[in-house]
XYZ file of C-alpha atoms in Angstrom:
343
model
C -31.569 166.500 204.963
C -34.876 168.265 205.057
C -36.207 171.073 203.039
C -36.617 173.734 205.827
C -38.128 175.825 203.146
C -40.522 177.852 205.348
C -37.671 179.169 207.486
C -35.007 181.791 206.843
C -31.595 180.116 206.653
C -30.644 181.237 210.052
C -33.805 179.859 211.645
C -34.079 176.471 209.916
C -34.526 173.682 212.340
C -31.548 171.586 213.298
C -31.206 168.023 214.540
C -30.946 169.385 218.086
C -34.367 170.992 217.685
C -35.744 167.633 216.430
C -34.172 165.951 219.502
C -35.702 168.403 221.907
C -39.245 168.042 220.463
C -39.097 164.294 220.377
C -37.650 164.076 223.915
C -34.587 162.009 222.751
C -30.829 162.437 222.466
C -29.094 163.975 219.545
C -27.390 160.563 218.919
C -30.829 158.922 218.606
C -32.007 161.463 215.984
C -28.796 160.803 214.009
C -29.428 157.030 214.067
C -33.103 157.447 212.853
C -32.218 159.886 210.102
C -29.371 157.677 208.911
C -31.324 154.438 209.366
C -28.939 152.898 211.740
C -29.765 150.053 214.011
C -30.436 150.303 217.802
C -33.697 152.449 217.817
C -36.998 151.122 218.984
C -39.804 151.454 216.527
C -41.833 153.626 218.774
C -39.040 155.984 219.279
C -38.178 156.093 215.565
C -41.687 157.135 214.629
C -41.710 159.885 217.345
C -38.450 161.309 215.954
C -39.890 161.243 212.354
C -43.124 162.933 213.359
C -41.190 165.607 215.239
C -38.936 166.228 212.224
C -41.941 166.689 209.923
C -43.797 168.858 212.312
C -40.770 171.154 212.593
C -40.397 171.274 208.855
C -36.902 169.467 209.109
C -38.355 166.705 206.900
C -40.837 166.842 204.077
C -43.772 164.459 204.158
C -42.085 162.475 201.296
C -38.861 162.190 203.260
C -40.769 161.137 206.300
C -42.565 158.431 204.423
C -39.315 157.133 202.916
C -37.677 156.959 206.327
C -40.731 155.419 207.885
C -40.382 152.383 205.771
C -38.781 149.209 207.020
C -35.022 149.892 207.267
C -32.841 147.758 205.137
C -30.479 145.541 206.827
C -26.793 146.592 207.346
C -24.711 143.671 206.243
C -20.970 143.135 206.739
C -18.937 140.456 204.918
C -15.632 139.442 206.550
C -13.149 137.662 204.119
C -9.564 136.653 204.672
C -6.859 138.898 203.084
C -4.157 137.457 200.803
C -3.518 136.348 197.373
C -6.345 133.843 196.994
C -7.945 134.753 193.546
C -11.328 133.343 194.464
C -11.667 135.416 197.596
C -10.532 138.487 195.563
C -13.298 137.571 193.002
C -15.874 137.454 195.951
C -14.773 140.935 196.957
C -15.267 142.173 193.341
C -18.799 140.741 193.228
C -19.597 142.341 196.482
C -18.473 145.750 195.132
C -20.619 145.274 192.081
C -23.619 144.648 194.270
C -22.855 147.921 196.162
C -23.163 149.788 192.823
C -26.476 148.122 191.954
C -28.047 148.442 195.362
C -30.842 150.959 195.613
C -31.834 153.064 198.598
C -34.117 150.236 199.831
C -31.630 147.477 199.428
C -29.286 146.192 202.048
C -26.317 148.358 203.117
C -23.281 146.222 202.346
C -19.699 146.497 203.553
C -16.853 144.133 202.905
C -13.637 144.031 204.975
C -10.508 141.705 204.333
C -8.874 140.809 207.619
C -5.689 138.985 208.456
C -5.767 135.452 207.047
C -5.595 132.483 209.325
C -5.753 134.632 212.411
C -8.459 133.594 214.844
C -7.880 136.589 217.058
C -8.228 139.105 214.095
C -11.540 137.390 212.985
C -12.933 137.490 216.590
C -12.047 141.165 217.003
C -13.595 141.949 213.553
C -16.812 140.198 214.568
C -17.101 142.168 217.755
C -16.025 145.520 216.080
C -18.606 145.261 213.312
C -21.526 144.055 215.390
C -22.382 147.705 216.524
C -23.303 148.646 213.036
C -24.286 145.381 211.293
C -27.633 143.733 211.640
C -25.971 140.720 209.975
C -22.433 139.461 209.432
C -21.374 136.776 206.827
C -17.888 135.618 207.656
C -15.363 133.006 206.302
C -15.043 131.089 209.589
C -11.955 129.721 211.382
C -12.692 126.799 213.595
C -11.184 128.076 216.810
C -12.419 128.650 220.425
C -11.940 132.410 220.314
C -13.886 132.745 217.142
C -16.794 130.572 218.576
C -16.815 132.633 221.729
C -16.918 135.902 219.753
C -19.635 134.602 217.418
C -21.831 133.430 220.359
C -21.349 136.794 222.081
C -22.344 138.785 218.944
C -25.278 136.439 218.247
C -26.573 137.005 221.756
C -26.773 140.795 221.149
C -29.158 140.104 218.169
C -26.771 140.433 215.344
C -27.424 137.662 212.799
C -24.555 135.547 211.635
C -23.912 133.203 208.802
C -20.675 131.409 207.848
C -19.605 131.146 204.275
C -17.394 128.757 202.468
C -15.881 127.307 205.722
C -17.932 127.000 208.861
C -17.619 126.680 212.721
C -19.071 123.265 213.019
C -22.312 122.657 214.648
C -22.891 125.950 216.344
C -26.685 126.425 217.103
C -28.134 129.567 215.459
C -25.326 130.111 212.976
C -26.261 128.770 209.560
C -23.643 127.824 206.943
C -23.566 128.573 203.223
C -21.172 126.574 201.209
C -20.455 123.110 199.747
C -20.738 119.736 201.426
C -16.902 119.641 201.834
C -16.572 116.029 202.789
C -18.456 115.014 199.611
C -16.300 117.497 197.644
C -13.122 115.675 198.970
C -14.485 112.324 198.045
C -15.254 113.558 194.607
C -11.819 114.814 194.148
C -10.412 111.434 195.313
C -12.638 109.588 192.951
C -11.725 111.712 190.041
C -7.917 111.482 190.594
C -8.312 107.719 191.069
C -10.275 107.384 187.755
C -7.966 109.667 185.822
C -4.903 107.755 186.978
C -5.926 104.680 185.086
C -5.086 102.261 187.797
C -1.455 103.544 188.261
C 0.081 102.915 191.603
C 1.901 105.756 193.280
C 1.560 108.849 195.602
C -1.185 111.558 195.846
C -0.336 114.842 197.558
C -2.725 117.277 199.194
C -2.112 121.056 199.560
C -4.362 123.126 201.892
C -4.576 126.577 203.207
C -4.877 125.570 206.725
C -6.582 122.870 208.712
C -8.052 125.549 210.938
C -10.424 126.093 208.145
C -12.949 123.390 208.453
C -13.743 123.363 204.850
C -10.176 122.258 204.105
C -10.017 119.647 206.897
C -13.350 118.136 205.743
C -12.147 118.002 202.070
C -9.025 116.192 203.327
C -11.063 113.625 205.323
C -13.385 112.958 202.403
C -10.422 112.462 200.051
C -8.700 110.095 202.540
C -11.735 107.995 202.962
C -12.404 107.262 199.321
C -8.747 106.615 198.561
C -8.777 103.901 201.181
C -11.948 102.405 199.932
C -11.453 102.355 196.176
C -7.884 103.052 195.390
C -5.600 101.192 197.750
C -2.887 101.184 195.181
C -2.392 104.838 195.765
C -0.875 106.347 198.912
C -1.579 109.852 200.239
C 1.601 111.772 200.829
C 0.384 113.802 203.634
C -1.088 117.262 203.344
C 1.081 120.474 203.258
C -0.267 123.874 204.318
C 0.402 126.649 201.900
C -1.757 129.371 203.473
C -3.564 129.886 200.154
C -0.307 131.694 199.015
C 0.778 131.193 195.475
C 4.526 131.402 196.424
C 4.226 128.889 199.284
C 2.250 126.518 197.016
C 4.917 126.844 194.423
C 7.649 125.968 196.837
C 5.605 122.954 198.274
C 5.067 121.645 194.740
C 8.715 121.942 193.701
C 9.579 119.876 196.860
C 6.951 117.285 196.056
C 8.214 116.782 192.523
C 11.741 116.446 193.766
C 11.000 114.155 196.794
C 8.191 111.947 195.529
C 9.295 110.286 192.231
C 6.146 108.338 191.798
C 3.731 111.326 192.199
C 0.601 110.688 190.426
C -1.630 113.545 191.408
C -2.107 116.755 193.506
C -5.352 117.968 195.045
C -5.302 121.575 196.256
C -8.093 121.706 198.811
C -7.710 125.456 199.235
C -6.943 128.334 196.876
C -4.017 130.005 194.941
C -3.534 127.110 192.606
C -1.330 129.352 190.406
C 1.786 128.377 192.330
C 1.156 124.755 191.779
C 0.492 125.164 188.080
C 3.699 127.253 187.726
C 5.820 124.544 189.297
C 4.245 121.804 187.129
C 4.739 123.891 184.065
C 8.266 124.692 184.706
C 9.267 121.078 185.598
C 7.492 119.859 182.473
C 5.293 117.538 184.719
C 1.850 117.860 182.999
C 1.414 114.190 183.515
C 0.702 114.811 187.205
C -3.082 114.925 187.660
C -4.060 118.290 189.285
C -7.356 119.306 190.660
C -8.047 122.591 192.566
C -10.796 124.958 193.598
C -12.208 128.197 192.315
C -12.897 129.215 188.642
C -10.682 132.250 188.219
C -8.564 133.686 185.360
C -5.466 131.602 186.491
C -7.235 128.282 186.826
C -9.178 128.865 183.586
C -5.739 129.323 181.780
C -4.261 126.317 183.496
C -7.104 123.958 182.395
C -6.954 125.192 178.857
C -3.250 124.634 178.612
C -3.473 121.163 180.167
C -1.629 121.798 183.428
C -4.772 121.563 185.411
C -7.264 118.708 184.891
C -10.296 120.022 186.720
C -11.553 123.023 188.694
C -14.130 122.574 191.595
C -16.190 125.759 192.006
C -18.967 127.274 194.058
C -20.542 130.184 192.177
C -19.680 133.321 194.000
C -23.004 135.140 193.219
C -25.078 132.147 194.362
C -23.008 132.028 197.527
C -23.690 135.653 198.186
C -27.397 135.455 197.383
C -27.755 132.644 199.912
C -25.973 134.374 202.541
C -27.856 137.501 202.296
C -31.118 135.490 202.145
C -30.085 133.811 205.463
C -29.388 137.162 207.092
C -32.562 138.733 205.802
C -34.733 135.814 207.033
C -33.338 133.614 209.860
C -35.910 130.945 208.868
C -34.221 130.438 205.574
C -32.936 126.853 205.291
C -29.167 126.857 204.433
C -28.785 124.003 202.012
C -25.441 122.921 200.652
C -24.471 124.658 197.392
C -24.142 122.866 194.161
C -20.592 121.749 193.262
C -19.633 122.824 189.757
C -16.876 120.786 188.114
C -15.162 122.332 185.052
C -12.858 120.711 182.522
C -11.361 122.236 179.354
C -14.436 121.197 177.307
C -17.151 122.777 179.546
C -15.682 126.075 180.767
C -18.368 128.697 180.879
């Protein structure tokens, strides 16, 4: 960086010269020139002035670096085979390609799924670089402790899709998941046409608050409006298509009066595969995430409805919350797709 045009190559000023003139460390100069966090505004201006006076930076470069630094934002998502989460990752990569020099610097990391310890470590590890972190939360004491610790250092946090519960100062961007569960229960109850029988739930994990809230909402409306239907417990498939496939085969074998299945998590492909192989398209099936596999399942009639939260809107809201802590995090709109209204 820097033109250094007025000096012979051997005499061009170096970052060490800028540090000496500004009276700061070499590390501080590096942070200023690379627009990293952790430098006071007064110190930043002194470094830029010294760099210009030495000819290390041109006036144009000094002016650009003197502008407000864009935020460094990290997004932490669970690793695994969940197609919706992979879609979120793809949308983030697309944003990286579109972001200009003055836009936020985005990084996305996939961490071990369902591991509270791995998420807590990732929060602490990324807090040094990030001004803000958006993360798919696991409701666990070690995650709450890490989140509180990171927030206390000044790094902004926002949970996405699944939250930590009522943790002060950490907004949540996602659906009203209890209402989502009630909507799923209402839809299955209506589509069943009054049939008596069993309804099964499949989840990623109850450690995801989003999944446990959807379950609670589903149970509440079944008890209120559809007493002829019993809920056959909830199985945890860890958002893995192979596990969901095995769970579904077991349900079809063990529950002869199975009326419907609600997948409160992701990776619905395993469930549709089992229903298709067993010729059980009469079983009502509702799942989450508009992806290539769920679109195909709805079109062929194996899946009845897809509940979706638009990934671009989710990311827009999360970045807005990190940019401006005063932003109100309202629940996202639930999109429900059938074969006749697929976008």
